[in-house]
């Protein structure tokens, strides 16, 4: 798995690993697929409706240029699709019994890995907006932590966000209880 490179504490266990919902990548890839088909649609229109071109413009004359442009268009569309899949696969939330690790793949060579300890968690907000996210049960989670720097963690399109919030809250409560028992046991 992707989180094999993360160094866990000796007594730390992974509770859940979460990627974005399948509908998020499907909707993004559908947009890329429709964009990929647009040059073929133009060729179809020009082949069956030649009256769209001015009479002085002959398609055969510009066919190599058009073929080159289509090839470049297809390459960039496939590159965009690969980037979407890479971000989907590498964006990850790992919830352990001690902390939350958020991996955010921004671009091909730009990744942000953030983590915060559960005892620093102050507030979590779950947002499910729209008909499709409501029916398919995916949404956004915003976690606010105690601290002075950039202490807000948010991810969009997570599956079953209310259950994830419950798992994190239960782990936070258990973590705070174990810390308090350790302090009072001294």
mmCIF file of C-alpha atoms in Angstrom:
data_model
loop_
_atom_site.group_PDB
_atom_site.id
_atom_site.type_symbol
_atom_site.label_atom_id
_atom_site.label_comp_id
_atom_site.label_asym_id
_atom_site.label_seq_id
_atom_site.Cartn_x
_atom_site.Cartn_y
_atom_site.Cartn_z
ATOM 1 C CA UNK A 1 0.000 0.000 0.000
ATOM 2 C CA UNK A 2 0.922 3.651 -0.243
ATOM 3 C CA UNK A 3 1.217 4.104 3.505
ATOM 4 C CA UNK A 4 4.023 1.533 3.836
ATOM 5 C CA UNK A 5 6.503 4.434 3.766
ATOM 6 C CA UNK A 6 4.830 6.153 6.731
ATOM 7 C CA UNK A 7 6.618 5.518 9.983
ATOM 8 C CA UNK A 8 4.131 4.478 12.626
ATOM 9 C CA UNK A 9 4.737 4.465 16.334
ATOM 10 C CA UNK A 10 5.318 0.988 17.829
ATOM 11 C CA UNK A 11 1.865 0.774 19.420
ATOM 12 C CA UNK A 12 0.015 2.638 16.645
ATOM 13 C CA UNK A 13 -2.554 0.720 14.577
ATOM 14 C CA UNK A 14 -4.279 1.770 11.378
ATOM 15 C CA UNK A 15 -8.035 2.016 11.861
ATOM 16 C CA UNK A 16 -9.111 2.943 8.357
ATOM 17 C CA UNK A 17 -7.645 4.085 5.055
ATOM 18 C CA UNK A 18 -9.868 6.250 2.880
ATOM 19 C CA UNK A 19 -9.648 7.420 -0.715
ATOM 20 C CA UNK A 20 -12.110 9.621 -2.525
ATOM 21 C CA UNK A 21 -15.438 8.165 -3.617
ATOM 22 C CA UNK A 22 -15.526 6.329 -6.953
ATOM 23 C CA UNK A 23 -18.067 8.808 -8.346
ATOM 24 C CA UNK A 24 -15.550 11.655 -8.035
ATOM 25 C CA UNK A 25 -13.036 10.026 -10.379
ATOM 26 C CA UNK A 26 -15.797 8.740 -12.666
ATOM 27 C CA UNK A 27 -17.271 12.215 -13.150
ATOM 28 C CA UNK A 28 -13.848 13.761 -13.780
ATOM 29 C CA UNK A 29 -12.888 11.031 -16.259
ATOM 30 C CA UNK A 30 -16.236 11.388 -18.028
ATOM 31 C CA UNK A 31 -15.453 15.054 -18.637
ATOM 32 C CA UNK A 32 -12.046 14.126 -20.043
ATOM 33 C CA UNK A 33 -13.641 11.443 -22.237
ATOM 34 C CA UNK A 34 -16.127 13.945 -23.676
ATOM 35 C CA UNK A 35 -13.266 16.367 -24.299
ATOM 36 C CA UNK A 36 -11.336 13.565 -25.977
ATOM 37 C CA UNK A 37 -14.256 12.902 -28.335
ATOM 38 C CA UNK A 38 -14.735 16.521 -29.437
ATOM 39 C CA UNK A 39 -12.219 16.420 -32.359
ATOM 40 C CA UNK A 40 -13.873 13.267 -33.665
ATOM 41 C CA UNK A 41 -17.225 15.034 -33.485
ATOM 42 C CA UNK A 42 -15.781 17.917 -35.520
ATOM 43 C CA UNK A 43 -14.447 15.473 -38.130
ATOM 44 C CA UNK A 44 -17.855 13.805 -38.266
ATOM 45 C CA UNK A 45 -19.574 17.155 -38.815
ATOM 46 C CA UNK A 46 -17.120 18.193 -41.516
ATOM 47 C CA UNK A 47 -17.382 14.834 -43.302
ATOM 48 C CA UNK A 48 -21.176 14.705 -43.385
ATOM 49 C CA UNK A 49 -21.913 18.421 -43.561
ATOM 50 C CA UNK A 50 -19.313 19.835 -45.968
ATOM 51 C CA UNK A 51 -21.372 23.014 -46.355
ATOM 52 C CA UNK A 52 -20.048 24.151 -42.960
ATOM 53 C CA UNK A 53 -16.644 24.865 -44.540
ATOM 54 C CA UNK A 54 -16.161 27.825 -46.870
ATOM 55 C CA UNK A 55 -15.867 26.767 -50.517
ATOM 56 C CA UNK A 56 -12.313 28.127 -50.749
ATOM 57 C CA UNK A 57 -11.162 25.876 -47.877
ATOM 58 C CA UNK A 58 -10.424 22.297 -48.831
ATOM 59 C CA UNK A 59 -10.180 19.810 -46.005
ATOM 60 C CA UNK A 60 -7.668 17.676 -47.907
ATOM 61 C CA UNK A 61 -5.186 20.549 -47.991
ATOM 62 C CA UNK A 62 -5.164 20.961 -44.220
ATOM 63 C CA UNK A 63 -5.528 17.277 -43.330
ATOM 64 C CA UNK A 64 -1.922 16.840 -42.008
ATOM 65 C CA UNK A 65 -2.259 19.905 -39.792
ATOM 66 C CA UNK A 66 -5.637 18.733 -38.534
ATOM 67 C CA UNK A 67 -4.278 15.216 -37.877
ATOM 68 C CA UNK A 68 -1.350 16.691 -35.933
ATOM 69 C CA UNK A 69 -3.691 18.891 -33.893
ATOM 70 C CA UNK A 70 -5.947 15.895 -33.157
ATOM 71 C CA UNK A 71 -2.963 13.844 -32.032
ATOM 72 C CA UNK A 72 -1.789 16.589 -29.693
ATOM 73 C CA UNK A 73 -5.360 16.948 -28.376
ATOM 74 C CA UNK A 74 -5.587 13.208 -27.694
ATOM 75 C CA UNK A 75 -2.191 13.133 -25.955
ATOM 76 C CA UNK A 76 -3.124 16.025 -23.656
ATOM 77 C CA UNK A 77 -6.515 14.450 -22.917
ATOM 78 C CA UNK A 78 -4.882 11.149 -21.990
ATOM 79 C CA UNK A 79 -2.309 12.985 -19.881
ATOM 80 C CA UNK A 80 -5.129 14.753 -18.059
ATOM 81 C CA UNK A 81 -6.907 11.437 -17.477
ATOM 82 C CA UNK A 82 -3.706 9.920 -16.100
ATOM 83 C CA UNK A 83 -3.222 12.913 -13.796
ATOM 84 C CA UNK A 84 -6.793 12.524 -12.489
ATOM 85 C CA UNK A 85 -6.243 8.821 -11.822
ATOM 86 C CA UNK A 86 -2.894 9.523 -10.113
ATOM 87 C CA UNK A 87 -4.461 12.108 -7.825
ATOM 88 C CA UNK A 88 -7.315 9.733 -7.030
ATOM 89 C CA UNK A 89 -4.989 6.860 -6.214
ATOM 90 C CA UNK A 90 -2.462 8.870 -4.199
ATOM 91 C CA UNK A 91 -4.887 11.140 -2.271
ATOM 92 C CA UNK A 92 -5.394 9.316 0.983
ATOM 93 C CA UNK A 93 -6.489 9.705 4.585
ATOM 94 C CA UNK A 94 -4.973 7.213 7.032
ATOM 95 C CA UNK A 95 -6.682 7.195 10.419
ATOM 96 C CA UNK A 96 -4.780 5.507 13.212
ATOM 97 C CA UNK A 97 -5.490 5.288 16.897
ATOM 98 C CA UNK A 98 -2.959 8.116 17.500
ATOM 99 C CA UNK A 99 -3.244 10.476 14.527
ATOM 100 C CA UNK A 100 -4.656 11.289 11.125
ATOM 101 C CA UNK A 101 -2.334 11.374 8.127
ATOM 102 C CA UNK A 102 -3.575 13.256 5.079
ATOM 103 C CA UNK A 103 -1.735 12.668 1.792
ATOM 104 C CA UNK A 104 -2.639 15.154 -0.923
ATOM 105 C CA UNK A 105 -1.185 14.637 -4.396
ATOM 106 C CA UNK A 106 -1.352 18.151 -5.849
ATOM 107 C CA UNK A 107 0.374 17.480 -9.191
ATOM 108 C CA UNK A 108 2.605 14.766 -10.599
ATOM 109 C CA UNK A 109 5.650 15.865 -8.632
ATOM 110 C CA UNK A 110 4.002 17.796 -5.807
ATOM 111 C CA UNK A 111 2.682 15.911 -2.802
ATOM 112 C CA UNK A 112 1.722 17.254 0.616
ATOM 113 C CA UNK A 113 1.723 14.884 3.566
ATOM 114 C CA UNK A 114 0.211 16.289 6.748
ATOM 115 C CA UNK A 115 -0.541 14.657 10.028
ATOM 116 C CA UNK A 116 -1.991 15.699 13.308
ATOM 117 C CA UNK A 117 -2.403 13.928 16.570
ATOM 118 C CA UNK A 118 -5.917 13.052 17.637
ATOM 119 C CA UNK A 119 -5.551 14.804 20.971
ATOM 120 C CA UNK A 120 -5.173 18.098 19.053
ATOM 121 C CA UNK A 121 -8.466 17.643 17.186
ATOM 122 C CA UNK A 122 -10.901 20.370 18.161
ATOM 123 C CA UNK A 123 -13.678 20.258 15.609
ATOM 124 C CA UNK A 124 -14.793 18.194 12.637
ATOM 125 C CA UNK A 125 -17.327 19.288 10.085
ATOM 126 C CA UNK A 126 -18.973 16.955 7.577
ATOM 127 C CA UNK A 127 -20.652 18.449 4.532
ATOM 128 C CA UNK A 128 -22.775 16.549 2.018
ATOM 129 C CA UNK A 129 -24.101 18.910 -0.670
ATOM 130 C CA UNK A 130 -26.331 17.923 -3.555
ATOM 131 C CA UNK A 131 -28.596 15.121 -4.665
ATOM 132 C CA UNK A 132 -25.934 12.771 -6.049
ATOM 133 C CA UNK A 133 -23.614 13.036 -3.012
ATOM 134 C CA UNK A 134 -26.610 12.439 -0.749
ATOM 135 C CA UNK A 135 -27.752 9.334 -2.628
ATOM 136 C CA UNK A 136 -24.234 7.929 -3.088
ATOM 137 C CA UNK A 137 -23.166 8.956 0.441
ATOM 138 C CA UNK A 138 -20.032 10.987 -0.122
ATOM 139 C CA UNK A 139 -18.992 14.417 1.033
ATOM 140 C CA UNK A 140 -16.359 16.678 2.536
ATOM 141 C CA UNK A 141 -14.621 16.541 5.892
ATOM 142 C CA UNK A 142 -12.979 19.552 7.497
ATOM 143 C CA UNK A 143 -10.891 18.933 10.610
ATOM 144 C CA UNK A 144 -9.711 21.813 12.781
ATOM 145 C CA UNK A 145 -6.871 21.331 15.223
ATOM 146 C CA UNK A 146 -5.336 23.306 18.032
ATOM 147 C CA UNK A 147 -2.229 25.170 17.011
ATOM 148 C CA UNK A 148 -0.807 28.382 15.671
ATOM 149 C CA UNK A 149 0.047 27.463 12.075
ATOM 150 C CA UNK A 150 -2.023 26.091 9.212
ATOM 151 C CA UNK A 151 -4.082 23.661 11.237
ATOM 152 C CA UNK A 152 -7.072 22.916 9.032
ATOM 153 C CA UNK A 153 -7.305 19.653 7.148
ATOM 154 C CA UNK A 154 -9.982 19.198 4.554
ATOM 155 C CA UNK A 155 -10.697 16.673 1.850
ATOM 156 C CA UNK A 156 -13.556 16.576 -0.605
ATOM 157 C CA UNK A 157 -15.421 13.589 -1.998
ATOM 158 C CA UNK A 158 -14.780 11.085 0.809
ATOM 159 C CA UNK A 159 -17.093 8.062 0.952
ATOM 160 C CA UNK A 160 -19.388 7.675 3.967
ATOM 161 C CA UNK A 161 -18.164 10.840 5.701
ATOM 162 C CA UNK A 162 -20.455 10.469 8.725
ATOM 163 C CA UNK A 163 -19.068 7.002 9.477
ATOM 164 C CA UNK A 164 -15.532 8.310 9.034
ATOM 165 C CA UNK A 165 -16.318 11.144 11.427
ATOM 166 C CA UNK A 166 -17.665 8.620 13.952
ATOM 167 C CA UNK A 167 -14.515 6.465 13.657
ATOM 168 C CA UNK A 168 -12.284 9.499 14.145
ATOM 169 C CA UNK A 169 -14.347 10.755 17.089
ATOM 170 C CA UNK A 170 -14.287 7.344 18.748
ATOM 171 C CA UNK A 171 -10.508 7.111 18.237
ATOM 172 C CA UNK A 172 -10.086 10.653 19.597
ATOM 173 C CA UNK A 173 -12.104 9.827 22.704
ATOM 174 C CA UNK A 174 -10.097 6.645 23.279
ATOM 175 C CA UNK A 175 -6.828 8.520 22.754
ATOM 176 C CA UNK A 176 -7.773 11.277 25.202
ATOM 177 C CA UNK A 177 -8.891 8.672 27.735
ATOM 178 C CA UNK A 178 -5.574 6.777 27.445
ATOM 179 C CA UNK A 179 -3.579 10.012 27.778
ATOM 180 C CA UNK A 180 -5.597 11.083 30.827
ATOM 181 C CA UNK A 181 -5.136 7.662 32.428
ATOM 182 C CA UNK A 182 -1.412 7.902 31.811
ATOM 183 C CA UNK A 183 -1.252 11.339 33.421
ATOM 184 C CA UNK A 184 -3.354 10.400 36.440
ATOM 185 C CA UNK A 185 -1.446 7.118 36.849
ATOM 186 C CA UNK A 186 1.830 8.972 37.465
#
